[in-house]
Coordinates of C-alpha atoms (C1' of nucleotides) in Angstrom, one line a residue:
Chain A
M972 CA 54.5 -32.9 62.1
S973 CA 53.7 -32.2 58.5
E974 CA 51.2 -29.4 57.9
L975 CA 47.6 -30.3 57.2
P976 CA 46.1 -28.5 54.4
W977 CA 43.0 -27.2 56.1
R978 CA 43.5 -24.1 58.2
P979 CA 40.1 -22.4 58.6
G980 CA 41.2 -19.1 60.1
S981 CA 42.8 -16.3 58.2
I982 CA 46.3 -15.1 58.9
R983 CA 45.3 -11.8 60.2
R984 CA 41.7 -11.1 61.2
P985 CA 41.3 -7.6 60.0
K986 CA 38.4 -5.5 61.4
P987 CA 36.2 -4.3 58.6
V988 CA 38.0 -1.0 58.1
R989 CA 37.3 -0.2 54.5
T990 CA 35.0 2.8 54.1
A991 CA 33.2 2.5 50.8
K992 CA 33.7 -0.3 48.2
I993 CA 33.1 -4.0 48.9
P994 CA 34.4 -5.0 52.4
L995 CA 37.2 -7.3 51.3
T996 CA 36.8 -10.3 53.6
R997 CA 37.9 -13.8 53.0
A998 CA 34.3 -14.9 52.1
E999 CA 33.9 -12.1 49.7
I1000 CA 37.2 -12.9 48.0
V1001 CA 36.2 -16.5 47.5
R1002 CA 32.9 -15.4 46.0
A1003 CA 34.7 -13.1 43.6
G1004 CA 37.0 -16.0 42.6
L1005 CA 33.9 -18.2 41.9
R1006 CA 32.3 -15.5 39.8
I1007 CA 35.5 -15.3 37.7
V1008 CA 36.0 -19.0 37.3
Q1009 CA 32.4 -19.4 36.2
R1010 CA 32.6 -16.7 33.6
E1011 CA 36.2 -16.9 32.4
G1012 CA 37.7 -20.2 33.6
I1013 CA 40.3 -21.1 36.2
D1014 CA 43.2 -19.7 34.3
A1015 CA 41.6 -16.3 34.5
V1016 CA 41.6 -16.6 38.3
S1017 CA 44.8 -14.7 39.1
M1018 CA 45.4 -12.7 42.2
R1019 CA 45.5 -9.6 40.1
R1020 CA 42.1 -10.4 38.4
V1021 CA 40.5 -11.2 41.8
A1022 CA 41.9 -8.0 43.3
A1023 CA 40.7 -6.0 40.4
E1024 CA 37.1 -7.1 41.4
F1025 CA 37.7 -5.0 44.5
E1026 CA 39.4 -2.2 42.6
T1027 CA 42.7 -2.8 44.4
G1028 CA 46.1 -4.5 43.9
P1029 CA 47.0 -8.2 44.4
S1030 CA 48.9 -7.6 47.6
S1031 CA 45.7 -6.7 49.4
L1032 CA 44.5 -10.2 49.2
Y1033 CA 47.4 -11.7 51.1
A1034 CA 46.0 -10.4 54.4
H1035 CA 43.1 -12.8 54.0
V1036 CA 44.5 -15.7 52.1
T1037 CA 48.0 -17.2 52.4
N1038 CA 48.5 -17.8 48.7
K1039 CA 46.7 -18.6 45.5
D1040 CA 46.6 -22.3 46.2
E1041 CA 44.7 -21.7 49.4
L1042 CA 42.3 -19.5 47.6
L1043 CA 41.5 -22.2 45.0
Q1044 CA 41.0 -24.7 47.8
L1045 CA 38.6 -22.4 49.5
M1046 CA 36.8 -21.9 46.3
F1047 CA 36.5 -25.6 45.8
D1048 CA 35.1 -26.1 49.3
E1049 CA 32.6 -23.3 48.8
V1050 CA 31.3 -25.2 45.8
C1051 CA 31.1 -28.4 47.9
G1052 CA 28.9 -26.4 50.2
M1053 CA 26.3 -26.1 47.5
V1054 CA 25.8 -29.9 47.5
T1055 CA 23.1 -31.1 50.0
P1056 CA 23.3 -34.8 50.6
Q1057 CA 20.3 -36.9 51.5
E1058 CA 19.7 -39.1 54.6
P1059 CA 20.9 -42.7 54.0
D1060 CA 18.2 -45.1 52.9
P1061 CA 19.6 -48.6 53.0
A1062 CA 17.1 -49.9 50.4
R1063 CA 18.2 -47.4 47.8
W1064 CA 21.8 -47.2 48.6
K1065 CA 23.1 -47.7 45.1
D1066 CA 20.8 -45.1 43.7
Q1067 CA 21.8 -42.7 46.4
V1068 CA 25.5 -43.2 45.6
K1069 CA 24.8 -42.3 42.0
E1070 CA 22.5 -39.4 43.0
L1071 CA 25.1 -37.9 45.2
A1072 CA 27.7 -38.4 42.6
R1073 CA 25.6 -36.7 40.0
T1074 CA 24.9 -33.7 42.3
A1075 CA 28.5 -33.2 43.1
H1076 CA 29.5 -33.6 39.4
Q1077 CA 26.9 -31.0 38.5
A1078 CA 28.1 -28.5 41.1
L1079 CA 31.6 -28.9 39.6
V1080 CA 30.5 -28.6 36.0
D1081 CA 28.5 -25.5 36.9
H1082 CA 31.8 -23.9 37.9
N1083 CA 33.6 -24.3 34.6
D1084 CA 37.1 -25.8 35.0
L1085 CA 37.3 -25.4 38.8
A1086 CA 37.6 -29.2 38.9
R1087 CA 41.3 -28.8 37.9
A1088 CA 41.9 -27.2 41.3
A1089 CA 40.1 -30.1 43.0
L1090 CA 42.3 -32.7 41.3
A1091 CA 45.4 -31.1 42.8
T1092 CA 44.2 -31.5 46.3
I1093 CA 43.4 -33.9 49.1
P1094 CA 40.1 -32.4 50.0
T1095 CA 39.9 -31.7 53.7
G1096 CA 37.6 -28.7 53.9
P1097 CA 34.5 -28.8 56.0
N1098 CA 32.1 -28.9 53.1
A1099 CA 34.0 -31.5 51.2
L1100 CA 34.1 -33.6 54.4
R1101 CA 30.4 -33.2 54.7
I1102 CA 30.0 -34.8 51.3
S1103 CA 32.5 -37.5 52.0
N1104 CA 30.8 -38.3 55.3
A1105 CA 27.4 -38.6 53.6
M1106 CA 28.8 -40.8 50.9
M1107 CA 30.4 -43.0 53.5
G1108 CA 27.1 -43.2 55.4
I1109 CA 25.2 -44.3 52.3
M1110 CA 27.6 -47.0 51.5
L1111 CA 27.9 -48.3 55.0
S1112 CA 24.1 -48.4 55.2
G1113 CA 24.2 -50.5 52.1
G1114 CA 26.4 -53.1 53.7
V1115 CA 29.7 -52.2 52.1
P1116 CA 32.5 -52.8 54.6
A1117 CA 34.2 -49.7 55.9
K1118 CA 37.5 -50.2 54.1
M1119 CA 35.9 -50.9 50.8
A1120 CA 33.5 -48.0 51.2
A1121 CA 36.4 -45.6 51.9
W1122 CA 38.3 -46.7 48.9
A1123 CA 35.3 -46.8 46.6
M1124 CA 34.4 -43.2 47.7
D1125 CA 37.9 -42.1 47.0
R1126 CA 37.8 -43.7 43.5
I1127 CA 34.3 -42.3 42.7
F1128 CA 35.2 -38.8 43.7
L1129 CA 38.4 -39.0 41.6
Y1130 CA 36.3 -40.1 38.7
I1131 CA 33.8 -37.3 39.2
T1132 CA 36.5 -34.6 39.4
A1133 CA 38.3 -35.9 36.4
D1134 CA 35.2 -36.1 34.3
A1135 CA 34.1 -32.6 35.3
Y1136 CA 37.5 -31.3 34.2
E1137 CA 37.4 -33.1 30.9
Y1138 CA 33.9 -31.8 30.4
S1139 CA 35.1 -28.3 30.9
I1140 CA 37.7 -28.7 28.2
W1141 CA 35.1 -29.5 25.6
R1142 CA 33.1 -26.6 26.7
T1143 CA 36.1 -24.2 26.7
E1144 CA 36.7 -25.1 23.1
V1145 CA 33.1 -24.5 22.3
V1146 CA 33.3 -21.1 23.9
D1147 CA 36.5 -20.2 22.1
A1148 CA 34.7 -21.0 18.9
G1149 CA 32.2 -18.3 19.8
G1150 CA 29.1 -20.1 21.1
Q1151 CA 26.7 -22.0 18.8
K1152 CA 27.1 -24.9 21.2
E1153 CA 25.2 -27.7 19.6
S1154 CA 26.3 -27.1 16.0
Y1155 CA 30.0 -26.8 17.1
I1156 CA 30.0 -29.9 19.1
A1157 CA 28.4 -31.7 16.2
Q1158 CA 31.0 -30.4 13.9
L1159 CA 33.9 -31.4 16.2
G1160 CA 32.3 -34.8 16.5
E1161 CA 32.1 -35.2 12.8
D1162 CA 35.7 -34.1 12.3
L1163 CA 36.8 -36.7 14.9
V1164 CA 34.8 -39.5 13.2
A1165 CA 36.3 -38.5 9.8
Y1166 CA 39.7 -38.5 11.4
F1167 CA 39.3 -42.0 12.9
A1168 CA 37.7 -43.3 9.7
Q1169 CA 40.6 -42.1 7.6
L1170 CA 43.2 -43.9 9.7
P1171 CA 45.1 -46.7 8.0
P1172 CA 43.1 -49.9 8.7
E1173 CA 46.2 -52.1 8.8
K1174 CA 47.6 -50.1 11.7
Y1175 CA 44.4 -49.2 13.7
P1176 CA 41.8 -51.7 12.6
Y1177 CA 39.6 -51.6 15.6
I1178 CA 39.5 -47.8 15.9
Q1179 CA 39.1 -47.3 12.2
K1180 CA 36.2 -49.7 11.9
N1181 CA 34.4 -48.3 14.9
A1182 CA 34.9 -44.7 14.4
E1183 CA 31.3 -43.7 15.1
A1184 CA 31.2 -45.8 18.3
M1185 CA 34.3 -44.1 19.5
V1186 CA 32.9 -40.6 19.2
G1187 CA 29.2 -41.2 19.7
G1188 CA 27.1 -40.5 22.8
G1189 CA 26.8 -37.3 24.8
I1190 CA 29.2 -36.3 27.5
E1191 CA 26.5 -36.8 30.1
A1192 CA 25.8 -40.3 28.9
R1193 CA 29.5 -41.2 29.2
F1194 CA 29.6 -39.9 32.7
E1195 CA 26.6 -42.0 33.6
F1196 CA 28.1 -45.0 31.9
G1197 CA 31.4 -44.8 33.9
L1198 CA 29.5 -44.2 37.1
E1199 CA 27.5 -47.3 36.6
M1200 CA 30.6 -49.3 35.9
L1201 CA 32.0 -48.2 39.2
V1202 CA 28.9 -48.7 41.3
D1203 CA 28.1 -52.1 39.7
G1204 CA 31.7 -53.2 40.4
L1205 CA 31.1 -52.3 44.0
D1206 CA 28.3 -54.8 44.4
K1207 CA 30.3 -57.9 45.1
Y1208 CA 31.7 -56.5 48.4
T1209 CA 28.3 -56.0 50.1
S1210 CA 27.7 -58.5 52.8
E1211 CA 24.1 -59.0 51.9
S1212 CA 23.8 -61.0 48.7
Chain B
M1002 CA 36.2 -27.5 9.5
S1003 CA 37.5 -27.3 13.0
E1004 CA 41.1 -28.1 13.4
L1005 CA 42.1 -31.5 14.5
P1006 CA 44.8 -31.5 17.2
W1007 CA 47.3 -33.9 15.6
R1008 CA 49.5 -32.4 13.0
P1009 CA 52.6 -34.6 12.7
G1010 CA 54.8 -32.4 10.6
S1011 CA 56.7 -29.4 11.9
I1012 CA 56.1 -25.9 10.7
R1013 CA 59.4 -25.4 9.0
R1014 CA 61.6 -28.4 8.4
P1015 CA 65.1 -26.9 9.0
K1016 CA 68.1 -28.7 7.7
P1017 CA 70.4 -29.8 10.5
V1018 CA 72.4 -26.6 10.3
R1019 CA 73.7 -26.3 13.8
T1020 CA 77.5 -26.9 14.0
A1021 CA 78.3 -28.0 17.5
K1022 CA 75.8 -28.5 20.4
I1023 CA 72.8 -30.8 20.2
P1024 CA 71.0 -30.7 16.9
L1025 CA 67.7 -29.0 18.0
T1026 CA 65.2 -31.1 16.2
R1027 CA 61.6 -31.8 17.1
A1028 CA 62.4 -35.2 18.6
E1029 CA 65.3 -33.8 20.6
I1030 CA 63.1 -31.1 22.0
V1031 CA 60.5 -33.6 23.1
R1032 CA 63.2 -35.7 24.7
A1033 CA 64.5 -32.7 26.6
G1034 CA 61.0 -31.9 27.8
L1035 CA 60.6 -35.5 29.1
R1036 CA 63.9 -35.3 30.9
I1037 CA 62.8 -32.1 32.6
V1038 CA 59.3 -33.4 33.5
Q1039 CA 60.8 -36.5 35.0
R1040 CA 63.3 -34.6 37.2
E1041 CA 61.5 -31.4 38.0
G1042 CA 57.8 -31.8 37.2
I1043 CA 55.6 -30.4 34.5
D1044 CA 55.5 -26.9 36.0
A1045 CA 59.2 -26.8 35.3
V1046 CA 58.7 -27.5 31.6
S1047 CA 58.7 -23.9 30.4
M1048 CA 59.9 -22.9 26.9
R1049 CA 62.8 -21.1 28.5
R1050 CA 63.8 -24.2 30.6
V1051 CA 63.6 -26.5 27.5
A1052 CA 65.6 -24.0 25.4
A1053 CA 68.2 -23.7 28.1
E1054 CA 68.8 -27.4 27.6
F1055 CA 70.2 -26.5 24.2
E1056 CA 71.9 -23.4 25.5
T1057 CA 69.6 -21.1 23.5
G1058 CA 66.6 -18.8 23.9
P1059 CA 62.9 -19.8 23.9
S1060 CA 62.2 -18.4 20.5
S1061 CA 64.4 -21.0 18.8
L1062 CA 61.9 -23.7 19.8
Y1063 CA 59.1 -22.2 17.8
A1064 CA 60.6 -23.3 14.6
H1065 CA 60.0 -26.9 15.6
V1066 CA 56.8 -26.7 17.7
T1067 CA 53.8 -24.4 17.3
N1068 CA 53.4 -23.7 21.0
K1069 CA 53.8 -25.1 24.5
D1070 CA 50.6 -27.0 24.3
E1071 CA 51.7 -28.9 21.2
L1072 CA 55.0 -29.7 22.9
L1073 CA 53.2 -31.2 25.9
Q1074 CA 51.0 -33.3 23.6
L1075 CA 54.1 -34.5 21.8
M1076 CA 55.7 -35.4 25.1
F1077 CA 52.5 -37.3 26.1
D1078 CA 52.5 -39.3 22.8
E1079 CA 56.1 -40.1 23.2
V1080 CA 55.4 -41.7 26.5
C1081 CA 52.5 -43.6 25.0
G1082 CA 55.1 -45.0 22.6
M1083 CA 56.8 -46.7 25.5
V1084 CA 53.7 -48.9 26.1
T1085 CA 53.7 -52.1 24.1
P1086 CA 50.3 -53.8 24.0
Q1087 CA 49.8 -57.6 23.8
E1088 CA 47.9 -59.5 21.1
P1089 CA 44.3 -60.0 22.1
D1090 CA 43.6 -63.4 23.8
P1091 CA 39.8 -63.8 24.1
A1092 CA 40.1 -66.2 27.1
R1093 CA 42.0 -63.7 29.2
W1094 CA 40.4 -60.5 28.0
K1095 CA 39.6 -59.1 31.4
D1096 CA 43.2 -59.7 32.6
Q1097 CA 44.5 -58.1 29.5
V1098 CA 42.5 -55.0 30.0
K1099 CA 43.9 -54.7 33.5
E1100 CA 47.4 -55.5 32.3
L1101 CA 47.3 -52.8 29.6
A1102 CA 45.8 -50.3 32.1
R1103 CA 48.6 -51.0 34.5
T1104 CA 51.3 -50.6 31.9
A1105 CA 49.9 -47.3 30.7
H1106 CA 49.5 -46.1 34.3
Q1107 CA 53.1 -47.1 35.1
A1108 CA 54.4 -45.2 32.0
L1109 CA 52.6 -42.1 33.1
V1110 CA 53.7 -42.4 36.7
D1111 CA 57.2 -42.9 35.6
H1112 CA 57.0 -39.4 34.1
N1113 CA 56.0 -37.5 37.2
D1114 CA 53.0 -35.2 36.7
L1115 CA 52.9 -35.4 32.9
A1116 CA 49.5 -36.9 33.3
R1117 CA 48.2 -33.4 33.9
A1118 CA 49.0 -32.6 30.3
A1119 CA 47.2 -35.8 29.2
L1120 CA 44.0 -34.7 31.1
A1121 CA 43.7 -31.6 29.1
T1122 CA 43.7 -33.3 25.7
I1123 CA 41.7 -35.6 23.5
P1124 CA 44.5 -38.0 22.7
T1125 CA 44.9 -38.4 18.9
G1126 CA 48.6 -38.9 18.5
P1127 CA 49.8 -42.1 16.7
N1128 CA 51.1 -43.8 19.8
A1129 CA 48.1 -43.0 21.9
L1130 CA 46.0 -44.4 19.1
R1131 CA 48.0 -47.6 19.1
I1132 CA 47.1 -48.1 22.7
S1133 CA 43.5 -47.2 22.2
N1134 CA 43.3 -49.6 19.2
A1135 CA 44.8 -52.4 21.3
M1136 CA 42.4 -51.9 24.2
M1137 CA 39.5 -51.8 21.8
G1138 CA 40.8 -55.1 20.2
I1139 CA 41.0 -56.8 23.6
M1140 CA 37.5 -55.8 24.6
L1141 CA 36.0 -56.7 21.3
S1142 CA 37.6 -60.1 21.5
G1143 CA 36.0 -60.5 24.9
G1144 CA 32.6 -60.0 23.4
V1145 CA 32.0 -56.5 24.6
P1146 CA 29.8 -54.6 22.0
A1147 CA 31.6 -51.9 20.1
K1148 CA 29.8 -49.0 21.6
M1149 CA 30.3 -50.2 25.1
A1150 CA 33.9 -51.0 24.4
A1151 CA 34.6 -47.5 23.1
W1152 CA 32.9 -45.9 26.1
A1153 CA 34.6 -48.2 28.6
M1154 CA 38.0 -47.6 27.1
D1155 CA 37.4 -43.9 27.4
R1156 CA 36.4 -44.2 31.0
I1157 CA 39.2 -46.4 31.9
F1158 CA 41.8 -44.2 30.3
L1159 CA 40.3 -41.2 32.1
Y1160 CA 40.6 -43.1 35.4
I1161 CA 44.2 -44.0 34.6
T1162 CA 45.2 -40.5 33.8
A1163 CA 43.5 -39.0 36.8
D1164 CA 45.0 -41.5 39.2
A1165 CA 48.5 -41.0 37.7
Y1166 CA 48.1 -37.3 38.3
E1167 CA 46.9 -37.7 41.8
Y1168 CA 49.8 -40.1 42.5
S1169 CA 52.2 -37.4 41.3
I1170 CA 50.8 -34.9 43.7
W1171 CA 51.6 -37.2 46.6
R1172 CA 55.1 -37.8 45.3
T1173 CA 55.7 -34.1 44.7
E1174 CA 54.9 -33.3 48.4
V1175 CA 57.3 -36.0 49.3
V1176 CA 60.0 -34.6 47.2
D1177 CA 59.4 -31.1 48.5
A1178 CA 59.9 -32.5 52.0
G1179 CA 63.4 -33.6 50.9
G1180 CA 63.2 -37.4 50.2
Q1181 CA 62.8 -40.0 52.9
K1182 CA 60.0 -41.4 50.9
E1183 CA 58.5 -44.1 53.2
S1184 CA 58.8 -42.3 56.5
Y1185 CA 57.3 -39.1 55.1
I1186 CA 54.3 -40.8 53.5
A1187 CA 53.8 -42.7 56.8
Q1188 CA 54.0 -39.4 58.6
L1189 CA 51.5 -37.7 56.3
G1190 CA 49.2 -40.7 56.6
E1191 CA 49.3 -40.5 60.4
D1192 CA 48.6 -36.8 60.4
L1193 CA 45.6 -37.4 58.2
V1194 CA 44.3 -40.2 60.4
A1195 CA 44.8 -37.9 63.4
Y1196 CA 42.9 -35.1 61.6
F1197 CA 40.0 -37.3 60.8
A1198 CA 39.9 -38.9 64.2
Q1199 CA 39.8 -35.5 65.8
L1200 CA 36.8 -34.3 63.8
P1201 CA 33.5 -33.7 65.8
P1202 CA 31.7 -37.0 65.7
E1203 CA 28.2 -35.4 65.7
K1204 CA 29.1 -33.6 62.4
Y1205 CA 31.2 -36.3 60.6
P1206 CA 30.3 -39.5 62.3
Y1207 CA 31.2 -41.9 59.5
I1208 CA 34.5 -40.3 58.7
Q1209 CA 35.5 -39.8 62.3
K1210 CA 34.8 -43.4 63.2
N1211 CA 36.6 -44.9 60.1
A1212 CA 39.6 -42.6 60.1
E1213 CA 42.0 -45.4 59.5
A1214 CA 40.0 -47.0 56.7
M1215 CA 39.9 -43.6 55.0
V1216 CA 43.6 -43.3 54.8
G1217 CA 44.8 -46.9 54.8
G1218 CA 46.1 -48.8 51.9
G1219 CA 48.9 -47.9 49.4
I1220 CA 48.4 -45.8 46.4
E1221 CA 49.0 -48.8 44.1
A1222 CA 46.3 -50.8 45.9
R1223 CA 43.8 -48.0 45.5
F1224 CA 44.5 -47.8 41.8
E1225 CA 44.0 -51.6 41.5
F1226 CA 40.8 -51.4 43.5
G1227 CA 39.3 -48.8 41.2
L1228 CA 40.4 -50.6 38.1
E1229 CA 38.7 -53.7 39.3
M1230 CA 35.5 -51.8 40.0
L1231 CA 35.5 -50.6 36.5
V1232 CA 36.3 -53.9 34.8
D1233 CA 33.9 -55.8 36.9
G1234 CA 31.2 -53.4 36.1
L1235 CA 31.8 -54.0 32.5
D1236 CA 31.0 -57.7 32.7
K1237 CA 27.3 -57.5 32.3
Y1238 CA 27.6 -56.1 28.7
T1239 CA 29.4 -59.1 27.3
S1240 CA 27.2 -61.2 25.0
E1241 CA 28.7 -64.5 26.4
S1242 CA 27.3 -65.1 29.9
Chain C
dT891 C1' 44.6 16.2 70.7
dC892 C1' 48.5 13.5 70.3
dT893 C1' 50.7 8.9 69.8
dA894 C1' 51.2 4.3 68.4
dA895 C1' 50.3 0.4 65.7
dT896 C1' 47.8 -1.8 62.4
dG897 C1' 46.3 -3.0 58.0
dG898 C1' 45.8 -1.6 52.9
dC899 C1' 48.3 -1.6 48.9
dG900 C1' 52.0 0.5 45.2
dA901 C1' 56.0 -0.9 43.4
dA902 C1' 59.2 -4.3 42.4
dC903 C1' 61.3 -9.0 41.5
dA904 C1' 61.8 -13.0 39.0
dC905 C1' 59.4 -15.8 36.3
dC906 C1' 56.1 -17.1 32.3
dG907 C1' 54.4 -17.8 26.7
dT908 C1' 54.8 -15.7 22.5
dT909 C1' 56.2 -12.4 18.6
dC910 C1' 59.0 -9.5 15.9
dG911 C1' 62.8 -8.5 13.1
dC912 C1' 67.7 -8.2 12.8
dG913 C1' 72.0 -10.4 11.5
dT914 C1' 74.4 -14.3 10.3
dC915 C1' 75.5 -18.1 7.5
dA916 C1' 74.9 -21.6 3.9
dA917 C1' 73.6 -22.7 -0.7
dG918 C1' 73.1 -21.5 -5.5
dT919 C1' 74.7 -19.2 -9.5
dA920 C1' 77.9 -16.9 -12.7
Chain D
dT950 C1' 86.2 -18.5 -6.9
dA951 C1' 83.2 -14.6 -5.8
dC952 C1' 78.8 -12.7 -5.3
dT953 C1' 73.9 -12.8 -4.3
dT954 C1' 70.0 -14.4 -2.1
dG955 C1' 67.2 -16.2 1.2
dA956 C1' 66.2 -18.8 5.2
dC957 C1' 66.9 -19.6 9.9
dG958 C1' 68.6 -18.9 14.7
dC959 C1' 67.7 -16.2 18.4
dG960 C1' 68.1 -11.5 21.4
dA961 C1' 65.0 -8.4 23.0
dA962 C1' 60.6 -7.0 24.2
dC963 C1' 55.5 -7.2 25.5
dG964 C1' 52.1 -8.2 28.6
dG965 C1' 51.1 -11.3 31.7
dT966 C1' 51.9 -14.3 36.3
dG967 C1' 52.6 -15.1 42.0
dT968 C1' 54.6 -13.2 45.8
dT969 C1' 57.2 -9.8 49.0
dC970 C1' 58.6 -5.6 51.0
dG971 C1' 57.9 -1.4 53.2
dC972 C1' 55.6 3.1 53.1
dC973 C1' 51.6 5.5 54.3
dA974 C1' 47.0 6.6 56.1
dT975 C1' 43.7 5.7 59.3
dT976 C1' 41.9 4.3 63.5
dA977 C1' 41.9 3.2 68.5
dG978 C1' 43.5 4.5 72.9
dA979 C1' 45.4 7.7 76.2

DNA sequence: TCTAATGGCGAACACCGTTCGCGTCAAGTA
DNA sequence: TACTTGACGCGAACGGTGTTCGCCATTAGA
């Protein structure tokens, strides 16, 4: 039997033996990782960097976590735990789908580029399952057949994760440029418009002519637009209508 | 002015001076990178590994490519060049959108997990632009307003890239397990169904009860399902109807 | 108080991207 | 043809990475 990714226990269950310092438990390590990803991005989350948070070396972490990949999965699930789904209300099912999607998206965006770790995973952690279960419940209550609901949920969460990651890339570039968020984004947008507008019209007529449309609109508005495309496309599968 | 990502020329344009061996040009380096990503995945594409393909050290590459990131972008654009869009046919615009999406998706999937590099980029290479331009033309011909078309294109390509990446993860696990594609995927699917079915029903009722629906369906079918959701959701913006 | 084993972690290994500067080789000039 | 000059290939090194191994201190039990 192939190994399932979720293995809740730790390898060794060490008694809290450390005298001073921070205790160095699995939960504490995950929290440290989340602090780092928030402040410095996922590339900064190295075993050494996390261990440094406890003033120790990287090998100390391996008593609580099998490898870096597991640490990232645990971090992702911890973030999933920050999302609190609502009770299904059949009358508002489409709004509830969007609402849950927005909340999950926001939780990811709040943690910088952690979404990249989520993309590389089939989420099977308890908190991720709680969200999946809630989304499933909302769709089922809205009359979407089980198979369609399962697939749609999969696609929507893929979309959420991908957008959150793309979002973080924009933000990273802004941070690299040293803050001044609004003005820098505006500048980058203007540059892109100029770039598209300067393209040879005989080669790229549609892009060249619609340069502003290509770039325009905030990142949040684009997320919302795609979410609406997905949810609207789901409508035709409901049994009621 | 902030720097635009696409800079078609090389830093130095060395004359083909190498005597024997492979010439070591920008194009040849990109091709070598694509060979490696296809066979060994994007994590194997290191400067050292690419340089080894020319029996030299990594520093030799930096005369033709500013850094690894640029190499990955060039590789992505090269793959985009393998996609040949059709002429817009207003009567079939929705089918054409899907067709172009499928072709681009296939090109990405054919190159293992290269999609990950595409996710980290705002695509501005000439071949990527050719695809964007074609997609834009198809949607405009179908009566989608420019702004909506631009956004929808953005969302659809985000979806394509994310799915291609997720696809590659499945395949990587299969390869790691040493081939036997069908049987291994089936095994992994069964394990997942078993995992979902074994969950406590009072905590995860909807998932537990619909374990088979969660896992069922091929990867290609899921891609198609999401694509249809997106394109169907686009319908309401067309002026004709 | 002595023994045994358990868990923390320093050091090392094999990789990574990137930079620096040396030495070679080809082209240009006399 | 011989010499000078300059550019380019690339070896070596720097500071990072994930992970493993085995020593040592500390603690629990006798």
